[in-house]
PDB file of N, CA and C in Angstrom:
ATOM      1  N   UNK A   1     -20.670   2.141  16.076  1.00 83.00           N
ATOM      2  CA  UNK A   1     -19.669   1.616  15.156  1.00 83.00           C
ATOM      3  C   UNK A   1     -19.073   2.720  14.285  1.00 83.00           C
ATOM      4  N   UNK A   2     -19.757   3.904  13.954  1.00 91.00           N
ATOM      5  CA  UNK A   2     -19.478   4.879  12.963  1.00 91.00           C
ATOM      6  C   UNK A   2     -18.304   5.850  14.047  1.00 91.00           C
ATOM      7  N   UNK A   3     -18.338   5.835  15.210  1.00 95.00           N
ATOM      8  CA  UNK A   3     -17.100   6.588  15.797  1.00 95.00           C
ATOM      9  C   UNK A   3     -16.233   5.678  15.946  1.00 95.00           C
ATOM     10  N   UNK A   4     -16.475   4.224  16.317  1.00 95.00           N
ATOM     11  CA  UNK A   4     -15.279   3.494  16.408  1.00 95.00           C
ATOM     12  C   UNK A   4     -13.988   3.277  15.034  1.00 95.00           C
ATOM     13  N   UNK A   5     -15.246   3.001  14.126  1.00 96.00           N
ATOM     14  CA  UNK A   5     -14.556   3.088  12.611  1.00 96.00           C
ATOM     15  C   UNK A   5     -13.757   4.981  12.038  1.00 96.00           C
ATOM     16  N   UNK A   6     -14.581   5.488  12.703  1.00 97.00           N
ATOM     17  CA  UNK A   6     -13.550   7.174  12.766  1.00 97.00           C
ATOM     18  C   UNK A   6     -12.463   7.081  13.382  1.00 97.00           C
ATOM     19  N   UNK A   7     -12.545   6.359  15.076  1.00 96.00           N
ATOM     20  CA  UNK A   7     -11.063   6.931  15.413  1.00 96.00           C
ATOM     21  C   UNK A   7      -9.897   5.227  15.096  1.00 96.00           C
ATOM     22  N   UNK A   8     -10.323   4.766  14.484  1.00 95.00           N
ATOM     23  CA  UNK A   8      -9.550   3.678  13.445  1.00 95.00           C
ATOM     24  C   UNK A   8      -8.386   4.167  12.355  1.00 95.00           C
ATOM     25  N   UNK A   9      -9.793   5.143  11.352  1.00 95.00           N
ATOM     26  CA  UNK A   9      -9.272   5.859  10.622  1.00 95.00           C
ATOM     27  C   UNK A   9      -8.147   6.994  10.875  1.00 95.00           C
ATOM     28  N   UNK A  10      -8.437   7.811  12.333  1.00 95.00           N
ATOM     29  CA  UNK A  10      -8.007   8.903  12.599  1.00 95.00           C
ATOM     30  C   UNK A  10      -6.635   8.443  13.100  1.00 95.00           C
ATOM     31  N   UNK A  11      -6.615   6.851  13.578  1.00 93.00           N
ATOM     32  CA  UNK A  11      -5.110   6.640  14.055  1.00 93.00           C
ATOM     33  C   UNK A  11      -4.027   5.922  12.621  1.00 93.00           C
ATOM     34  N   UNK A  12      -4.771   5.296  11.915  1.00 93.00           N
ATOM     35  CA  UNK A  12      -3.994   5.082  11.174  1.00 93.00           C
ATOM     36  C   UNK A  12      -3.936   6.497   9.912  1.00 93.00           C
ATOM     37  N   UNK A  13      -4.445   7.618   9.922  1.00 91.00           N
ATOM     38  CA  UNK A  13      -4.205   8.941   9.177  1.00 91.00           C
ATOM     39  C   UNK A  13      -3.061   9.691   9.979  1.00 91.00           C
ATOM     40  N   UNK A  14      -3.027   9.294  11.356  1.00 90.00           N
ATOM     41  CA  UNK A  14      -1.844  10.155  12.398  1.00 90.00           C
ATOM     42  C   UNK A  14      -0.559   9.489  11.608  1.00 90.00           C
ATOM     43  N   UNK A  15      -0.613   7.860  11.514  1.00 87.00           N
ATOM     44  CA  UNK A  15       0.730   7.507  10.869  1.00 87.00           C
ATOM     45  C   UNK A  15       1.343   7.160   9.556  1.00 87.00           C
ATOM     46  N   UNK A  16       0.081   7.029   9.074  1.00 82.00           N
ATOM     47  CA  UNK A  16       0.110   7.662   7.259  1.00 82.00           C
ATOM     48  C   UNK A  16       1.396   8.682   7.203  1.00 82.00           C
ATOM     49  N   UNK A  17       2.463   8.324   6.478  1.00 69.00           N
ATOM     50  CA  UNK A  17       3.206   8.894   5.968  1.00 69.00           C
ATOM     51  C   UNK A  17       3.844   8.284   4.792  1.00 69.00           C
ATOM     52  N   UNK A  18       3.982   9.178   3.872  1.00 65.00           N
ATOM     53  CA  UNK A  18       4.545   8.450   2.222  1.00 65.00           C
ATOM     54  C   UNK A  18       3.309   7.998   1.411  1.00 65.00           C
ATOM     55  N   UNK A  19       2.293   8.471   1.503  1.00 69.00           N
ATOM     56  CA  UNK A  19       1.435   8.575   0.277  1.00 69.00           C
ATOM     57  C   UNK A  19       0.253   7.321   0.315  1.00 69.00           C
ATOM     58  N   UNK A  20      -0.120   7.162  -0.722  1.00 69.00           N
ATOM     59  CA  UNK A  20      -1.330   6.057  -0.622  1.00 69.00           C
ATOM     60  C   UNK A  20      -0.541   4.799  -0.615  1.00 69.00           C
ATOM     61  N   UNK A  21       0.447   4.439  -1.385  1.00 80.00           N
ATOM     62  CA  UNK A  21       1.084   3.126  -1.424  1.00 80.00           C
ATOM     63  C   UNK A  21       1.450   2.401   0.309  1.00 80.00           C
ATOM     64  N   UNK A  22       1.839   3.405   0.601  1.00 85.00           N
ATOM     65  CA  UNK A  22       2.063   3.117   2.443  1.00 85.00           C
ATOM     66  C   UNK A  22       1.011   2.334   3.218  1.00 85.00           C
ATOM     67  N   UNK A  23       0.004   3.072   2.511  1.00 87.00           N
ATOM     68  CA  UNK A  23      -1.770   2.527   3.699  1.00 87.00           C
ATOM     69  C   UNK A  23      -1.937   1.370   3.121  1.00 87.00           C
ATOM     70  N   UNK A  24      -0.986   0.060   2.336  1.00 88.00           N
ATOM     71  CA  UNK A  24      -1.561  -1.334   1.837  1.00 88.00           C
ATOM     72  C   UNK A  24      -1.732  -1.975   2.835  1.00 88.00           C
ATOM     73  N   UNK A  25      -0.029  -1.887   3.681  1.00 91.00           N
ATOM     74  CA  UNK A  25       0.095  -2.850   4.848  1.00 91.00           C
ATOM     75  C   UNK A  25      -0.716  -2.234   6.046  1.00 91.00           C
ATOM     76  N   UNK A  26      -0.199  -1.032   6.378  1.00 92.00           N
ATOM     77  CA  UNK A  26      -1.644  -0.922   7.679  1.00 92.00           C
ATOM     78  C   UNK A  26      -2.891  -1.084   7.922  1.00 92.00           C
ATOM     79  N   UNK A  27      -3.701  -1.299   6.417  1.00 93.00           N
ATOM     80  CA  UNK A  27      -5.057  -1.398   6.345  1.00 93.00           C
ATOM     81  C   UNK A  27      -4.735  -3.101   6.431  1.00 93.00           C
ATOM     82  N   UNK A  28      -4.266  -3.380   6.275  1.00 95.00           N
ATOM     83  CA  UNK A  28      -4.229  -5.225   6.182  1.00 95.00           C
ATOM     84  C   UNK A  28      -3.731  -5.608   7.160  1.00 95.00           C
ATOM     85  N   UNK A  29      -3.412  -5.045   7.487  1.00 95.00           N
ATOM     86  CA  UNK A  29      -2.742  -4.800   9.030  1.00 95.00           C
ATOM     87  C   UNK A  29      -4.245  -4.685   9.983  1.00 95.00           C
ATOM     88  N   UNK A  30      -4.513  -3.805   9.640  1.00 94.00           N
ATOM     89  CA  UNK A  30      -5.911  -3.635  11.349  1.00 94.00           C
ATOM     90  C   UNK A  30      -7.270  -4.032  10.438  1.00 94.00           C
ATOM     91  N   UNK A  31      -7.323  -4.212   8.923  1.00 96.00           N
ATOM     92  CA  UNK A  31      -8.603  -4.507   9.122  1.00 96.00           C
ATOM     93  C   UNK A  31      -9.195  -6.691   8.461  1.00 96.00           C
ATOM     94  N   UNK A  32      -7.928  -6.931   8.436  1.00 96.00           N
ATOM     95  CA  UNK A  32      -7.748  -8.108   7.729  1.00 96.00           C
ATOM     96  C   UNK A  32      -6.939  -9.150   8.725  1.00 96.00           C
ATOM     97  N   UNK A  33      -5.906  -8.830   9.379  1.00 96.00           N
ATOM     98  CA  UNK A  33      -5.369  -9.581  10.173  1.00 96.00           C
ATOM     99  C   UNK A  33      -6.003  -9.235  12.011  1.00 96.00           C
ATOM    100  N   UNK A  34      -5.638  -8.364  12.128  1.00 96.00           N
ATOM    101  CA  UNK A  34      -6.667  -7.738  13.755  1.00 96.00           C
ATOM    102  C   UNK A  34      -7.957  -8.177  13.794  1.00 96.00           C
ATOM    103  N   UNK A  35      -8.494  -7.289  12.610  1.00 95.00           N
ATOM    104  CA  UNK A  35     -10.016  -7.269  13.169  1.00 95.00           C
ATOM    105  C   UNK A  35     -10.949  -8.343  12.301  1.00 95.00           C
ATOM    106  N   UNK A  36     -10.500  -8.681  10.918  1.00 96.00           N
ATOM    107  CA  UNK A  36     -11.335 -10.104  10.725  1.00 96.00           C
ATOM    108  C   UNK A  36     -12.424  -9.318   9.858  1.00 96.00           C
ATOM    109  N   UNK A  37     -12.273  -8.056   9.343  1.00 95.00           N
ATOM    110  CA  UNK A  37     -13.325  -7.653   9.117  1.00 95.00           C
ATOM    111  C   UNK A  37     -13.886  -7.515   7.672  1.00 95.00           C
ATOM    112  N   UNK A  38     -12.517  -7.601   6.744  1.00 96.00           N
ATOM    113  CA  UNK A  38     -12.663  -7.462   5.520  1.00 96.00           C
ATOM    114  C   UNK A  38     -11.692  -9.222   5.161  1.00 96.00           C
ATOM    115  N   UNK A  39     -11.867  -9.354   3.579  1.00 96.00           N
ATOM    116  CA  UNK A  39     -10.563 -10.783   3.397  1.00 96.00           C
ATOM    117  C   UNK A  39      -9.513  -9.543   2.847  1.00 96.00           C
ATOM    118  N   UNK A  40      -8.455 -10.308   2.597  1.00 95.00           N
ATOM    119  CA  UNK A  40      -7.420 -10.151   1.692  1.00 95.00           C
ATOM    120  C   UNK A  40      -7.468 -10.044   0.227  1.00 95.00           C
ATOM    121  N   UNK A  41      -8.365 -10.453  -0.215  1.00 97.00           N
ATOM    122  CA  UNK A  41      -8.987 -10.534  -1.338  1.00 97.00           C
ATOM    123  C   UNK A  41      -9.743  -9.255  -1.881  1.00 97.00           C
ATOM    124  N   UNK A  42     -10.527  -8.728  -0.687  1.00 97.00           N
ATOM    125  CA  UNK A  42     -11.462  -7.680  -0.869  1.00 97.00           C
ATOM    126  C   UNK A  42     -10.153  -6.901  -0.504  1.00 97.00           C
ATOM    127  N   UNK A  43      -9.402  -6.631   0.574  1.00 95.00           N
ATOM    128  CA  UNK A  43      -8.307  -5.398   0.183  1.00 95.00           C
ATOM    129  C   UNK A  43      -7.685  -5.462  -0.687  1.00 95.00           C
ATOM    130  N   UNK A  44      -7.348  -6.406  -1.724  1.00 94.00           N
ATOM    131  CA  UNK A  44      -6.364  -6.188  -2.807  1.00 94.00           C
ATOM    132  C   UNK A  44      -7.381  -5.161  -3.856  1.00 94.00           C
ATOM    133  N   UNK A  45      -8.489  -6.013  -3.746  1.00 96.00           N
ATOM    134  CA  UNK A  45      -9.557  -5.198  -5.195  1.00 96.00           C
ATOM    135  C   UNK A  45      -9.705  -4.042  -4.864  1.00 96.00           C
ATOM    136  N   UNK A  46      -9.743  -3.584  -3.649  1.00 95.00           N
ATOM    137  CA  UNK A  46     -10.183  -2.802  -2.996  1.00 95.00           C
ATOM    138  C   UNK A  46      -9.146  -1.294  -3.207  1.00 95.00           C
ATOM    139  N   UNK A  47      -7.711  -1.857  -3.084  1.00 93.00           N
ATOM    140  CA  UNK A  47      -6.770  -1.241  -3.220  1.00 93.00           C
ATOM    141  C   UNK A  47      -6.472  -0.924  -4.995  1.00 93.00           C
ATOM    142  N   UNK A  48      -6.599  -1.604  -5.714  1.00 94.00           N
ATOM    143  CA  UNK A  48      -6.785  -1.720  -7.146  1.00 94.00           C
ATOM    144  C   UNK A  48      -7.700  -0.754  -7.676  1.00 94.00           C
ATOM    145  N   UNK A  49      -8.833  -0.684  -7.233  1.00 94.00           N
ATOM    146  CA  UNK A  49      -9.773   0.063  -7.760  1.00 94.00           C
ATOM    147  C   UNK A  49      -9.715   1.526  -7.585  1.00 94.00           C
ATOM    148  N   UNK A  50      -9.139   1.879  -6.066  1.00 93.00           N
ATOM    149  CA  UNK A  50      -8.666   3.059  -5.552  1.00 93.00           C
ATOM    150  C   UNK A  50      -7.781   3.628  -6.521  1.00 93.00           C
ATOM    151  N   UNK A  51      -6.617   2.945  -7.151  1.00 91.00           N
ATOM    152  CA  UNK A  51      -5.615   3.439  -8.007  1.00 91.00           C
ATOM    153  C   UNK A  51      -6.007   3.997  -9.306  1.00 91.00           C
ATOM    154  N   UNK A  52      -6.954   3.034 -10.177  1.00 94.00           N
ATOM    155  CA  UNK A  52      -7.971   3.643 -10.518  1.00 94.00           C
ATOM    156  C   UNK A  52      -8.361   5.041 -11.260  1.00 94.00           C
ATOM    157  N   UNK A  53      -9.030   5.245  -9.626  1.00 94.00           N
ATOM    158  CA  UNK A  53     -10.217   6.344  -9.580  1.00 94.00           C
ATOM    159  C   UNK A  53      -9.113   7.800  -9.324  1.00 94.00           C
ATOM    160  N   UNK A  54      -9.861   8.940 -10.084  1.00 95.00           N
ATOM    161  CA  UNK A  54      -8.754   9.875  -9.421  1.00 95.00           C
ATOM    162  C   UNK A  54      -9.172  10.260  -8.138  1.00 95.00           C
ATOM    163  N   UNK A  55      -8.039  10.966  -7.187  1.00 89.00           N
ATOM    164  CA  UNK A  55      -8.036  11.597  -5.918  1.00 89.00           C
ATOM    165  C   UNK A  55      -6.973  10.836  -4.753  1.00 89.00           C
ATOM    166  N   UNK A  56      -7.345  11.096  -3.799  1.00 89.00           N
ATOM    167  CA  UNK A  56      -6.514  10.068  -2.903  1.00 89.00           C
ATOM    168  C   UNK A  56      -6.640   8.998  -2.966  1.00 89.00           C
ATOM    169  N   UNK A  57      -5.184   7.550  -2.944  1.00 91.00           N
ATOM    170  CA  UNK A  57      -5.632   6.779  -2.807  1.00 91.00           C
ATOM    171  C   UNK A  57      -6.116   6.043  -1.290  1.00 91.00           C
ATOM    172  N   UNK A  58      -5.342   7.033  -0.514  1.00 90.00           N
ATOM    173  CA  UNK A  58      -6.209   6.332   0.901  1.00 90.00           C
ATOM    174  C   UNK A  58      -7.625   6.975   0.957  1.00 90.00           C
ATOM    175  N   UNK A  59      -8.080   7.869   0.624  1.00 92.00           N
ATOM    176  CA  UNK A  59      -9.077   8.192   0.588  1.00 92.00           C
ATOM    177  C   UNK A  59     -10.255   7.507   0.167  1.00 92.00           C
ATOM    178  N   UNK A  60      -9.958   6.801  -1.073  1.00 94.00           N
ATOM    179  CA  UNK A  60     -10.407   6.190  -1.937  1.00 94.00           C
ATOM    180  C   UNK A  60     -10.889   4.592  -0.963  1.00 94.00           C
ATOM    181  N   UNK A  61      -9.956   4.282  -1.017  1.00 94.00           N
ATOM    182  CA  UNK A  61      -9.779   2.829  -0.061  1.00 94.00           C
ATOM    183  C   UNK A  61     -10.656   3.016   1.110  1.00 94.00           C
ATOM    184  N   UNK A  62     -10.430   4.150   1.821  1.00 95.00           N
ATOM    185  CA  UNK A  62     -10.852   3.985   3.022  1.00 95.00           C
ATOM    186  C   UNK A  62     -12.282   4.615   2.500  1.00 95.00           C
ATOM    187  N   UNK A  63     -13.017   4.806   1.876  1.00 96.00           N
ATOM    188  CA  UNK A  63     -14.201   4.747   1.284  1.00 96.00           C
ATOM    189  C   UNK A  63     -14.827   3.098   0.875  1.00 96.00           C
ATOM    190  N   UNK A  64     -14.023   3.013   0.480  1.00 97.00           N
ATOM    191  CA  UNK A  64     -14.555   1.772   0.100  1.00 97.00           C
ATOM    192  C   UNK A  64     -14.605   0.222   0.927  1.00 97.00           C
ATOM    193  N   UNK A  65     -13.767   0.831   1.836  1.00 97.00           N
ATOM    194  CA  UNK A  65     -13.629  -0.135   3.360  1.00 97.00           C
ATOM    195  C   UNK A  65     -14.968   0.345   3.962  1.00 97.00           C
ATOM    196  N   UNK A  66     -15.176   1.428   4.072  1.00 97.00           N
ATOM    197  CA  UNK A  66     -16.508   2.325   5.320  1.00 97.00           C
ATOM    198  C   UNK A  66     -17.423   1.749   4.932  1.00 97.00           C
ATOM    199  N   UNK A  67     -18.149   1.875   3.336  1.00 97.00           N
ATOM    200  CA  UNK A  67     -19.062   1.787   2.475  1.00 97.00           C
ATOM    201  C   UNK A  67     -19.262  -0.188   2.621  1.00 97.00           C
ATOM    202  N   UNK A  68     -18.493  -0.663   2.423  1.00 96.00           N
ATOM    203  CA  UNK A  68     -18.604  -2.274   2.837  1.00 96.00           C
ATOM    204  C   UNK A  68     -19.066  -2.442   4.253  1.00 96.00           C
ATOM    205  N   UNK A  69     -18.528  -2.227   5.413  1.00 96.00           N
ATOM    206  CA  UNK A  69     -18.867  -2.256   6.523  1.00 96.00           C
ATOM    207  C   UNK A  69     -20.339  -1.755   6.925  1.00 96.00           C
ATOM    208  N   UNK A  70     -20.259  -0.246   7.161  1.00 95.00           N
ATOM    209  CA  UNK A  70     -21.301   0.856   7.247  1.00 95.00           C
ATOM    210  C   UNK A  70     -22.804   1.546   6.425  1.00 95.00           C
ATOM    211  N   UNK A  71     -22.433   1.078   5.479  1.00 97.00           N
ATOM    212  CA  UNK A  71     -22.882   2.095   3.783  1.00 97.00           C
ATOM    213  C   UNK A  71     -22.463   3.390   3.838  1.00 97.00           C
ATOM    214  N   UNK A  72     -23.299   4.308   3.431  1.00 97.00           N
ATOM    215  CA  UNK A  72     -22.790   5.415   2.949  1.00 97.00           C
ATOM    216  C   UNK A  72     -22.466   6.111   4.174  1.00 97.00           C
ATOM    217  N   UNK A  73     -22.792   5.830   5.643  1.00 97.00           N
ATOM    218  CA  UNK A  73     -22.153   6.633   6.326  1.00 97.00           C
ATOM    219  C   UNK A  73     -21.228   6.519   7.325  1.00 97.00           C
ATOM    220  N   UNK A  74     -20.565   4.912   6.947  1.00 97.00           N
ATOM    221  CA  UNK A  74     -19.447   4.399   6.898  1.00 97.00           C
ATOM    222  C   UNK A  74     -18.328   5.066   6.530  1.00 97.00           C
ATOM    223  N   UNK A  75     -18.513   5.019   5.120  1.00 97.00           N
ATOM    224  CA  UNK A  75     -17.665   5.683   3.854  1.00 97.00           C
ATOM    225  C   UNK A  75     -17.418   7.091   4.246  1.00 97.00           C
ATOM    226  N   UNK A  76     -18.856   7.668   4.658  1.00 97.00           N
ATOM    227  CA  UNK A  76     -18.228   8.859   5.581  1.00 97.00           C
ATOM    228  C   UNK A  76     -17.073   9.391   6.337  1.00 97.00           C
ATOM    229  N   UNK A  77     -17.821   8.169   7.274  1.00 97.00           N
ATOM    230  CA  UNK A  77     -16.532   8.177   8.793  1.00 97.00           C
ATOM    231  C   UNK A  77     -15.041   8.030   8.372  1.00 97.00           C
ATOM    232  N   UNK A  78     -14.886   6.953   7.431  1.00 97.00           N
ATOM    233  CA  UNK A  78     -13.761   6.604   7.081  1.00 97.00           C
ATOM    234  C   UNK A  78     -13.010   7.630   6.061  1.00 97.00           C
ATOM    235  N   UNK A  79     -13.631   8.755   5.225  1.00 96.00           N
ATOM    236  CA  UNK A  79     -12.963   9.813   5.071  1.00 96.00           C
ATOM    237  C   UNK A  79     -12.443  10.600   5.783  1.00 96.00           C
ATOM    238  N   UNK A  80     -13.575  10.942   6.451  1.00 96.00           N
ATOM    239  CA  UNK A  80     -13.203  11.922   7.798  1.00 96.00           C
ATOM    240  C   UNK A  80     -11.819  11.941   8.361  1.00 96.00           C
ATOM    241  N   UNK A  81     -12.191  10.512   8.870  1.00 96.00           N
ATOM    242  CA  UNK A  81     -11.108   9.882   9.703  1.00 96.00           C
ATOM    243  C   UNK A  81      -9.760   9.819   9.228  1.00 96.00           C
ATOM    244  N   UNK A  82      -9.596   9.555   7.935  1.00 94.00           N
ATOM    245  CA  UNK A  82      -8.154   9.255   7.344  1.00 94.00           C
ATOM    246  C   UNK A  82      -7.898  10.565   7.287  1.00 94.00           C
ATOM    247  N   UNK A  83      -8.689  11.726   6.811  1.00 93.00           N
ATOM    248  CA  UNK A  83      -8.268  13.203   6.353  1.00 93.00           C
ATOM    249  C   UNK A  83      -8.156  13.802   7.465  1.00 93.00           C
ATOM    250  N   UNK A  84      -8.275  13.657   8.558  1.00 94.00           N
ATOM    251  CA  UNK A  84      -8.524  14.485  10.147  1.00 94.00           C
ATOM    252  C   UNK A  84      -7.089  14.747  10.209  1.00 94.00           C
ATOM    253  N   UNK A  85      -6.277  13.768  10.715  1.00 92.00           N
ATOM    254  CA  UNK A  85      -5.150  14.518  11.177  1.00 92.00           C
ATOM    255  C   UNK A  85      -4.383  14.870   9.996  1.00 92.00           C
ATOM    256  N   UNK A  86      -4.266  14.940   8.986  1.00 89.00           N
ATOM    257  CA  UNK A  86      -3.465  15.352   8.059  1.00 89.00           C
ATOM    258  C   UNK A  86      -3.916  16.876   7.572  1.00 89.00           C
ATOM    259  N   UNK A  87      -5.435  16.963   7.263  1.00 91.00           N
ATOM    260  CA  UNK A  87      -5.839  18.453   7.337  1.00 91.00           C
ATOM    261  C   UNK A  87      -5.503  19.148   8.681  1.00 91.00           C
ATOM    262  N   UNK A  88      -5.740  18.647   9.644  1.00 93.00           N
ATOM    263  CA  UNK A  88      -5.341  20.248  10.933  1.00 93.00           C
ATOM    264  C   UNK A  88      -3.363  20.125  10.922  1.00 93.00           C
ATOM    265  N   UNK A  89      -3.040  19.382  10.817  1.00 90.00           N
ATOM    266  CA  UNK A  89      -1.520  19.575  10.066  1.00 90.00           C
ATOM    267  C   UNK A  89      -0.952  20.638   9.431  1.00 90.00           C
ATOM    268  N   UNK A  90      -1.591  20.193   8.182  1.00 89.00           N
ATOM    269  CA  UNK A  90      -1.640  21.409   7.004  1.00 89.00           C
ATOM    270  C   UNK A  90      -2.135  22.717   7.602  1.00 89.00           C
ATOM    271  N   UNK A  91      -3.037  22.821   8.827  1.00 94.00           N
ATOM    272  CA  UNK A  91      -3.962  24.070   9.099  1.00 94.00           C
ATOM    273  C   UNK A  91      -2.873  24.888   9.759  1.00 94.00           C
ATOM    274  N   UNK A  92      -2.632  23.859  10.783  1.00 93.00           N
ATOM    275  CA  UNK A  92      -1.270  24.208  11.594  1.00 93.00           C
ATOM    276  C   UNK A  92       0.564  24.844  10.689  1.00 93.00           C
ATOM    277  N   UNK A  93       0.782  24.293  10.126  1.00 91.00           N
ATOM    278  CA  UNK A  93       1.718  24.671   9.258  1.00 91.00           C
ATOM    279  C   UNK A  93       1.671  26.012   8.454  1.00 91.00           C
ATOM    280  N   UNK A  94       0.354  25.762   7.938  1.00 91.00           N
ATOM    281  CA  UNK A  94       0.086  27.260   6.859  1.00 91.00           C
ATOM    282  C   UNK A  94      -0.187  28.430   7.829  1.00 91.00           C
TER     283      UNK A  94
END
């Protein structure tokens, strides 16, 4: 489950574009309407709390999606995953 929940993350980080506000609907999108896995309820708080906290807010979120599912090495995967393609991006560019 911890690679499936990575390359989840890693596809919706490929189309992440425009910041944390962007990742409301795609996360509610694959993990609330698709997959059944979280409510609507828990992504709103979920998304709320992220705003919050400092740092990324998909980062944030997708921590706190992993960490519900997985525990702590959930929360892992789901960093990883959101930050993967956007760091070798940046690697690539610089």
């Amino acid at each position: 489950m911890f690679i499936k929940l990575f390359f989840i993350y890693v596809k919706i980080g490929a189309i992440l574009l425009g910041g944390g506000y962007v990742i409301l609907p795609i996360l509610t999108s694959e993990f609330v309407e698709k997959r059944n896995l979280i409510t609507n309820e828990e992504m709103l708080n979920y998304f709320a709390l992220s705003q919050s906290l400092p740092g990324i807010i998909a980062a944030n979120i997708s921590m706190f999606i992993g960490c519900k599912l997985k525990g702590f090495w959930g929360a892992v995967a789901a960093i990883t995953g959101i930050t993967f393609v956007p760091f070798w991006i940046i690697i690539l560019l610089a």
